[in-house]
PDB file of C-alpha atoms and ligand atoms in Angstrom:
ATOM      1  CA  MET A 356      -8.647  16.279  -3.493  1.00  0.00           C
ATOM      2  CA  GLY A 357      -8.069  14.855  -6.886  1.00  0.00           C
ATOM      3  CA  LEU A 358      -8.420  11.933  -9.213  1.00  0.00           C
ATOM      4  CA  LEU A 359      -5.620   9.400  -9.219  1.00  0.00           C
ATOM      5  CA  GLU A 360      -4.258   7.457 -12.154  1.00  0.00           C
ATOM      6  CA  VAL A 361      -5.292   3.801 -12.090  1.00  0.00           C
ATOM      7  CA  LEU A 362      -2.519   1.430 -13.192  1.00  0.00           C
ATOM      8  CA  LYS A 363      -3.538  -1.271 -15.636  1.00  0.00           C
ATOM      9  CA  PHE A 364      -2.323  -4.812 -16.206  1.00  0.00           C
ATOM     10  CA  PRO A 365       0.391  -5.644 -17.341  1.00  0.00           C
ATOM     11  CA  ASP A 366       1.979  -2.782 -15.377  1.00  0.00           C
ATOM     12  CA  PRO A 367       4.629  -4.494 -13.182  1.00  0.00           C
ATOM     13  CA  ARG A 368       3.858  -2.150 -10.285  1.00  0.00           C
ATOM     14  CA  LEU A 369       0.588  -4.069  -9.767  1.00  0.00           C
ATOM     15  CA  ARG A 370       2.671  -7.143  -8.891  1.00  0.00           C
ATOM     16  CA  LYS A 371       4.401  -5.651  -5.855  1.00  0.00           C
ATOM     17  CA  LYS A 372       3.463  -6.540  -2.293  1.00  0.00           C
ATOM     18  CA  SER A 373       2.108  -3.670  -0.213  1.00  0.00           C
ATOM     19  CA  GLN A 374       3.471  -2.938   3.245  1.00  0.00           C
ATOM     20  CA  PRO A 375       1.509  -2.513   6.484  1.00  0.00           C
ATOM     21  CA  VAL A 376       0.659   1.074   7.411  1.00  0.00           C
ATOM     22  CA  LYS A 377       2.533   2.075  10.563  1.00  0.00           C
ATOM     23  CA  GLU A 378       0.709   5.303  11.302  1.00  0.00           C
ATOM     24  CA  VAL A 379      -2.602   6.689  10.031  1.00  0.00           C
ATOM     25  CA  THR A 380      -1.649  10.246   9.121  1.00  0.00           C
ATOM     26  CA  GLN A 381      -3.797  13.058   7.735  1.00  0.00           C
ATOM     27  CA  GLU A 382      -1.938  12.632   4.483  1.00  0.00           C
ATOM     28  CA  LEU A 383      -2.977   8.984   4.326  1.00  0.00           C
ATOM     29  CA  GLN A 384      -6.595   9.896   5.111  1.00  0.00           C
ATOM     30  CA  ALA A 385      -6.610  12.465   2.312  1.00  0.00           C
ATOM     31  CA  PHE A 386      -5.144   9.860  -0.022  1.00  0.00           C
ATOM     32  CA  ALA A 387      -7.888   7.384   0.957  1.00  0.00           C
ATOM     33  CA  ASP A 388     -10.478  10.071   0.179  1.00  0.00           C
ATOM     34  CA  ASP A 389      -8.879  10.579  -3.250  1.00  0.00           C
ATOM     35  CA  MET A 390      -9.048   6.830  -3.778  1.00  0.00           C
ATOM     36  CA  LEU A 391     -12.786   6.864  -3.084  1.00  0.00           C
ATOM     37  CA  GLU A 392     -13.274   9.788  -5.458  1.00  0.00           C
ATOM     38  CA  THR A 393     -11.308   7.929  -8.145  1.00  0.00           C
ATOM     39  CA  MET A 394     -13.273   4.730  -7.546  1.00  0.00           C
ATOM     40  CA  TYR A 395     -16.610   6.550  -7.920  1.00  0.00           C
ATOM     41  CA  GLU A 396     -15.421   8.390 -11.030  1.00  0.00           C
ATOM     42  CA  PHE A 397     -14.627   5.108 -12.766  1.00  0.00           C
ATOM     43  CA  ARG A 398     -17.735   3.384 -11.402  1.00  0.00           C
ATOM     44  CA  GLY A 399     -15.797   0.833  -9.410  1.00  0.00           C
ATOM     45  CA  ILE A 400     -16.946  -0.755  -6.176  1.00  0.00           C
ATOM     46  CA  GLY A 401     -13.495  -1.199  -4.669  1.00  0.00           C
ATOM     47  CA  LEU A 402      -9.969   0.118  -5.079  1.00  0.00           C
ATOM     48  CA  ALA A 403      -6.651  -0.883  -3.513  1.00  0.00           C
ATOM     49  CA  ALA A 404      -3.713   1.503  -2.975  1.00  0.00           C
ATOM     50  CA  PRO A 405      -1.284  -0.371  -5.284  1.00  0.00           C
ATOM     51  CA  GLN A 406      -3.745   0.226  -8.158  1.00  0.00           C
ATOM     52  CA  VAL A 407      -2.974   3.918  -7.766  1.00  0.00           C
ATOM     53  CA  ASN A 408       0.751   3.346  -7.323  1.00  0.00           C
ATOM     54  CA  ARG A 409       1.084   3.347  -3.559  1.00  0.00           C
ATOM     55  CA  LEU A 410       2.330   0.243  -1.758  1.00  0.00           C
ATOM     56  CA  ASP A 411       0.402   0.695   1.492  1.00  0.00           C
ATOM     57  CA  ARG A 412      -2.058  -1.880   2.782  1.00  0.00           C
ATOM     58  CA  LEU A 413      -5.101   0.323   2.232  1.00  0.00           C
ATOM     59  CA  ILE A 414      -8.354  -0.464   0.415  1.00  0.00           C
ATOM     60  CA  VAL A 415     -11.603   1.442  -0.128  1.00  0.00           C
ATOM     61  CA  LEU A 416     -14.997  -0.023  -0.989  1.00  0.00           C
ATOM     62  CA  ASP A 417     -18.583   0.897  -1.633  1.00  0.00           C
ATOM     63  CA  THR A 418     -20.887  -1.861  -2.865  1.00  0.00           C
ATOM     64  CA  ARG A 419     -24.124   0.025  -2.311  1.00  0.00           C
ATOM     65  CA  PRO A 420     -26.340   0.037  -5.416  1.00  0.00           C
ATOM     66  CA  ARG A 421     -25.621   3.013  -7.647  1.00  0.00           C
ATOM     67  CA  ASP A 422     -26.233   3.564 -11.351  1.00  0.00           C
ATOM     68  CA  ALA A 423     -26.938   0.822 -13.868  1.00  0.00           C
ATOM     69  CA  ASP A 424     -23.420   1.020 -15.348  1.00  0.00           C
ATOM     70  CA  SER A 425     -21.568   0.263 -12.153  1.00  0.00           C
ATOM     71  CA  GLU A 426     -19.992  -3.111 -11.523  1.00  0.00           C
ATOM     72  CA  ASN A 427     -22.574  -3.974  -8.894  1.00  0.00           C
ATOM     73  CA  ALA A 428     -25.509  -3.508 -11.271  1.00  0.00           C
ATOM     74  CA  ARG A 429     -26.202  -7.227 -11.157  1.00  0.00           C
ATOM     75  CA  TYR A 430     -27.018  -6.939  -7.491  1.00  0.00           C
ATOM     76  CA  GLU A 431     -29.518  -4.112  -7.910  1.00  0.00           C
ATOM     77  CA  SER A 432     -32.487  -6.456  -7.801  1.00  0.00           C
ATOM     78  CA  SER A 433     -31.371  -8.127  -4.555  1.00  0.00           C
ATOM     79  CA  PRO A 434     -29.059  -5.528  -3.103  1.00  0.00           C
ATOM     80  CA  PHE A 435     -27.805  -6.623   0.274  1.00  0.00           C
ATOM     81  CA  THR A 436     -27.602  -9.592   2.577  1.00  0.00           C
ATOM     82  CA  GLU A 437     -28.475  -8.988   6.215  1.00  0.00           C
ATOM     83  CA  LEU A 438     -24.794  -8.884   7.161  1.00  0.00           C
ATOM     84  CA  GLU A 439     -23.839  -6.441   4.409  1.00  0.00           C
ATOM     85  CA  GLU A 440     -26.695  -4.207   5.443  1.00  0.00           C
ATOM     86  CA  LYS A 441     -25.087  -3.785   8.871  1.00  0.00           C
ATOM     87  CA  VAL A 442     -21.769  -2.530   7.469  1.00  0.00           C
ATOM     88  CA  GLU A 443     -21.595   1.212   7.078  1.00  0.00           C
ATOM     89  CA  GLN A 444     -20.244   2.216   3.660  1.00  0.00           C
ATOM     90  CA  PRO A 445     -18.143   3.602   2.063  1.00  0.00           C
ATOM     91  CA  LEU A 446     -15.411   1.650   3.815  1.00  0.00           C
ATOM     92  CA  ILE A 447     -11.804   2.690   4.245  1.00  0.00           C
ATOM     93  CA  LEU A 448      -9.812  -0.283   5.557  1.00  0.00           C
ATOM     94  CA  ILE A 449      -6.180  -0.032   6.592  1.00  0.00           C
ATOM     95  CA  ASN A 450      -4.088  -3.180   7.147  1.00  0.00           C
ATOM     96  CA  PRO A 451      -7.124  -5.412   6.474  1.00  0.00           C
ATOM     97  CA  GLU A 452      -6.675  -9.035   7.473  1.00  0.00           C
ATOM     98  CA  ILE A 453      -9.121 -11.915   7.096  1.00  0.00           C
ATOM     99  CA  ILE A 454      -9.214 -13.776  10.408  1.00  0.00           C
ATOM    100  CA  GLU A 455     -12.043 -16.237   9.703  1.00  0.00           C
ATOM    101  CA  LYS A 456     -13.655 -17.519   6.518  1.00  0.00           C
ATOM    102  CA  GLU A 457     -16.320 -19.972   5.465  1.00  0.00           C
ATOM    103  CA  GLY A 458     -18.129 -21.406   2.466  1.00  0.00           C
ATOM    104  CA  SER A 459     -17.595 -20.610  -1.185  1.00  0.00           C
ATOM    105  CA  THR A 460     -19.308 -18.515  -3.824  1.00  0.00           C
ATOM    106  CA  THR A 461     -18.653 -17.267  -7.354  1.00  0.00           C
ATOM    107  CA  TYR A 462     -19.126 -13.929  -9.041  1.00  0.00           C
ATOM    108  CA  ASP A 463     -18.345 -12.368 -12.431  1.00  0.00           C
ATOM    109  CA  GLU A 464     -15.574 -10.077 -11.269  1.00  0.00           C
ATOM    110  CA  GLY A 465     -14.166  -7.065 -13.026  1.00  0.00           C
ATOM    111  CA  CYS A 466     -11.356  -4.708 -12.080  1.00  0.00           C
ATOM    112  CA  LEU A 467     -10.427  -1.103 -12.830  1.00  0.00           C
ATOM    113  CA  SER A 468      -6.903  -2.374 -13.540  1.00  0.00           C
ATOM    114  CA  VAL A 469      -8.209  -4.898 -16.093  1.00  0.00           C
ATOM    115  CA  PRO A 470     -10.979  -2.820 -17.696  1.00  0.00           C
ATOM    116  CA  THR A 471     -13.712  -4.408 -19.855  1.00  0.00           C
ATOM    117  CA  PHE A 472     -12.863  -7.983 -18.787  1.00  0.00           C
ATOM    118  CA  PHE A 473     -15.238  -9.953 -16.551  1.00  0.00           C
ATOM    119  CA  GLU A 474     -14.660 -13.526 -15.430  1.00  0.00           C
ATOM    120  CA  THR A 475     -16.155 -15.865 -12.856  1.00  0.00           C
ATOM    121  CA  VAL A 476     -13.970 -16.192  -9.773  1.00  0.00           C
ATOM    122  CA  LYS A 477     -14.409 -18.427  -6.725  1.00  0.00           C
ATOM    123  CA  ARG A 478     -14.168 -16.779  -3.300  1.00  0.00           C
ATOM    124  CA  TYR A 479     -15.045 -17.496   0.324  1.00  0.00           C
ATOM    125  CA  GLU A 480     -18.694 -16.735   0.956  1.00  0.00           C
ATOM    126  CA  TRP A 481     -18.341 -15.340   4.467  1.00  0.00           C
ATOM    127  CA  ILE A 482     -15.375 -13.580   6.014  1.00  0.00           C
ATOM    128  CA  LYS A 483     -14.493 -11.994   9.313  1.00  0.00           C
ATOM    129  CA  LEU A 484     -11.961  -9.256   9.092  1.00  0.00           C
ATOM    130  CA  LYS A 485      -9.858  -7.029  11.280  1.00  0.00           C
ATOM    131  CA  ALA A 486      -8.496  -3.694  10.134  1.00  0.00           C
ATOM    132  CA  LEU A 487      -7.975  -0.085  11.122  1.00  0.00           C
ATOM    133  CA  ASN A 488     -10.596   2.416  10.047  1.00  0.00           C
ATOM    134  CA  ARG A 489      -9.993   5.911   8.641  1.00  0.00           C
ATOM    135  CA  GLU A 490      -9.350   7.211  12.167  1.00  0.00           C
ATOM    136  CA  GLY A 491      -6.792   4.489  12.879  1.00  0.00           C
ATOM    137  CA  LYS A 492      -9.117   2.671  15.273  1.00  0.00           C
ATOM    138  CA  ALA A 493      -9.023  -1.147  15.322  1.00  0.00           C
ATOM    139  CA  ILE A 494     -12.272  -2.624  14.013  1.00  0.00           C
ATOM    140  CA  GLU A 495     -13.681  -6.052  13.224  1.00  0.00           C
ATOM    141  CA  LEU A 496     -16.415  -6.785  10.749  1.00  0.00           C
ATOM    142  CA  GLU A 497     -18.090  -9.794   9.231  1.00  0.00           C
ATOM    143  CA  THR A 498     -19.865  -9.912   5.918  1.00  0.00           C
ATOM    144  CA  ASP A 499     -20.941 -12.077   3.020  1.00  0.00           C
ATOM    145  CA  GLY A 500     -22.488 -11.193  -0.335  1.00  0.00           C
ATOM    146  CA  LEU A 501     -20.855  -8.819  -2.781  1.00  0.00           C
ATOM    147  CA  LEU A 502     -18.980  -6.922  -0.071  1.00  0.00           C
ATOM    148  CA  SER A 503     -17.190 -10.097   1.042  1.00  0.00           C
ATOM    149  CA  ILE A 504     -16.178 -10.874  -2.549  1.00  0.00           C
ATOM    150  CA  CYS A 505     -14.999  -7.332  -3.120  1.00  0.00           C
ATOM    151  CA  ILE A 506     -12.895  -7.228   0.067  1.00  0.00           C
ATOM    152  CA  GLN A 507     -11.159 -10.473  -0.935  1.00  0.00           C
ATOM    153  CA  HIS A 508     -10.503  -9.061  -4.427  1.00  0.00           C
ATOM    154  CA  GLU A 509      -8.977  -5.870  -2.981  1.00  0.00           C
ATOM    155  CA  ILE A 510      -6.809  -7.695  -0.433  1.00  0.00           C
ATOM    156  CA  ASP A 511      -5.443  -9.759  -3.334  1.00  0.00           C
ATOM    157  CA  HIS A 512      -4.208  -6.487  -4.869  1.00  0.00           C
ATOM    158  CA  LEU A 513      -2.220  -5.799  -1.687  1.00  0.00           C
ATOM    159  CA  ASP A 514      -0.386  -9.056  -2.330  1.00  0.00           C
ATOM    160  CA  GLY A 515       0.233  -8.263  -6.004  1.00  0.00           C
ATOM    161  CA  LYS A 516      -2.478 -10.597  -7.196  1.00  0.00           C
ATOM    162  CA  LEU A 517      -5.194  -9.926  -9.806  1.00  0.00           C
ATOM    163  CA  PHE A 518      -8.510 -11.690 -10.371  1.00  0.00           C
ATOM    164  CA  ILE A 519      -7.258 -12.932 -13.746  1.00  0.00           C
ATOM    165  CA  ASP A 520      -4.634 -14.952 -11.822  1.00  0.00           C
ATOM    166  CA  ARG A 521      -7.440 -16.910 -10.179  1.00  0.00           C
ATOM    167  CA  LEU A 522      -8.807 -18.451 -13.386  1.00  0.00           C
ATOM    168  CA  SER A 523      -7.775 -21.723 -14.987  1.00  0.00           C
ATOM    169  CA  THR A 524      -4.269 -21.479 -16.473  1.00  0.00           C
ATOM    170  CA  ILE A 525      -5.623 -21.685 -20.013  1.00  0.00           C
ATOM    171  CA  LYS A 526      -8.195 -18.948 -19.491  1.00  0.00           C
ATOM    172  CA  SER A 527      -5.807 -16.775 -17.524  1.00  0.00           C
ATOM    173  CA  ASN A 528      -3.092 -16.961 -20.193  1.00  0.00           C
ATOM    174  CA  ARG A 529      -5.580 -16.334 -22.981  1.00  0.00           C
ATOM    175  CA  ILE A 530      -6.754 -13.090 -21.372  1.00  0.00           C
ATOM    176  CA  LYS A 531      -3.257 -11.931 -20.428  1.00  0.00           C
ATOM    177  CA  ASN A 532      -1.901 -12.605 -23.924  1.00  0.00           C
ATOM    178  CA  LYS A 533      -4.851 -10.851 -25.501  1.00  0.00           C
ATOM    179  CA  ILE A 534      -4.289  -7.729 -23.411  1.00  0.00           C
ATOM    180  CA  LYS A 535      -0.537  -7.789 -24.014  1.00  0.00           C
ATOM    181  CA  SER A 536      -0.971  -8.081 -27.774  1.00  0.00           C
ATOM    182  CA  GLN A 537      -4.061  -5.921 -28.349  1.00  0.00           C
ATOM    183  CA  GLY A 538      -4.301  -3.661 -25.323  1.00  0.00           C
ATOM    184  CA  TYR A 539      -7.727  -2.576 -24.062  1.00  0.00           C
ATOM    185  CA  PRO A 540     -10.645  -1.424 -26.195  1.00  0.00           C
ATOM    186  CA  GLU A 541     -10.860   2.360 -26.510  1.00  0.00           C
ATOM    187  CA  PRO A 542     -13.163   3.865 -23.891  1.00  0.00           C
ATOM    188  CA  GLU A 543     -16.450   5.074 -25.306  1.00  0.00           C
ATOM    189  CA  GLU A 544     -16.852   8.780 -25.908  1.00  0.00           C
ATOM    190  CA  PRO A 545     -18.733  10.392 -23.060  1.00  0.00           C
ATOM    191  CA  GLU A 546     -22.260  11.314 -24.035  1.00  0.00           C
ATOM    192  CA  GLN A 547     -22.815  14.950 -24.834  1.00  0.00           C
ATOM    193  CA  GLU A 548     -25.104  16.688 -22.397  1.00  0.00           C
TER     194      GLU A 548
HETATM  195 ZN1   ZN B 310      -9.264  -4.975  -8.842  1.00  0.00          ZN
END
């Protein structure tokens, strides 16, 4: 077990397309567990393998309400839709593929690979998905709400795409140029216990 390094835009490795997983090995399961640990450590609600420098189609998610600093804090007051409620989390999804989709919704998305930036992105409201679970078993699930948004965001990573690519060209370029010229703000010092 261990924390993994999260790659940050404009790292070119985030632009590569991930490949389907052929076999769910113990090594892959352990890696997925490390991804979850890393995601929790940085208060994320989803993480895709290419963000931690591995080009496998593997994502992990947990959108359940946690502390006030996490990216899902906005949803604390109205945590889950009925469909989200039915999905057991955390989720480890291997070779995830959206097979049906409907409606549209927006959310102020953030990303551990683009820290401190939040922008409104349009996504499908409802999705049906097939994937393999941690044990390599084929599963299907449907969801809406924050979990649906988050799954779509993470699958984008598997195709080398970031949420800042989904903004208007002007906005997208402004953010990318800002990061390239100024980098990211220094992380705050952790509070002393
Ligand atoms: Zn992301």
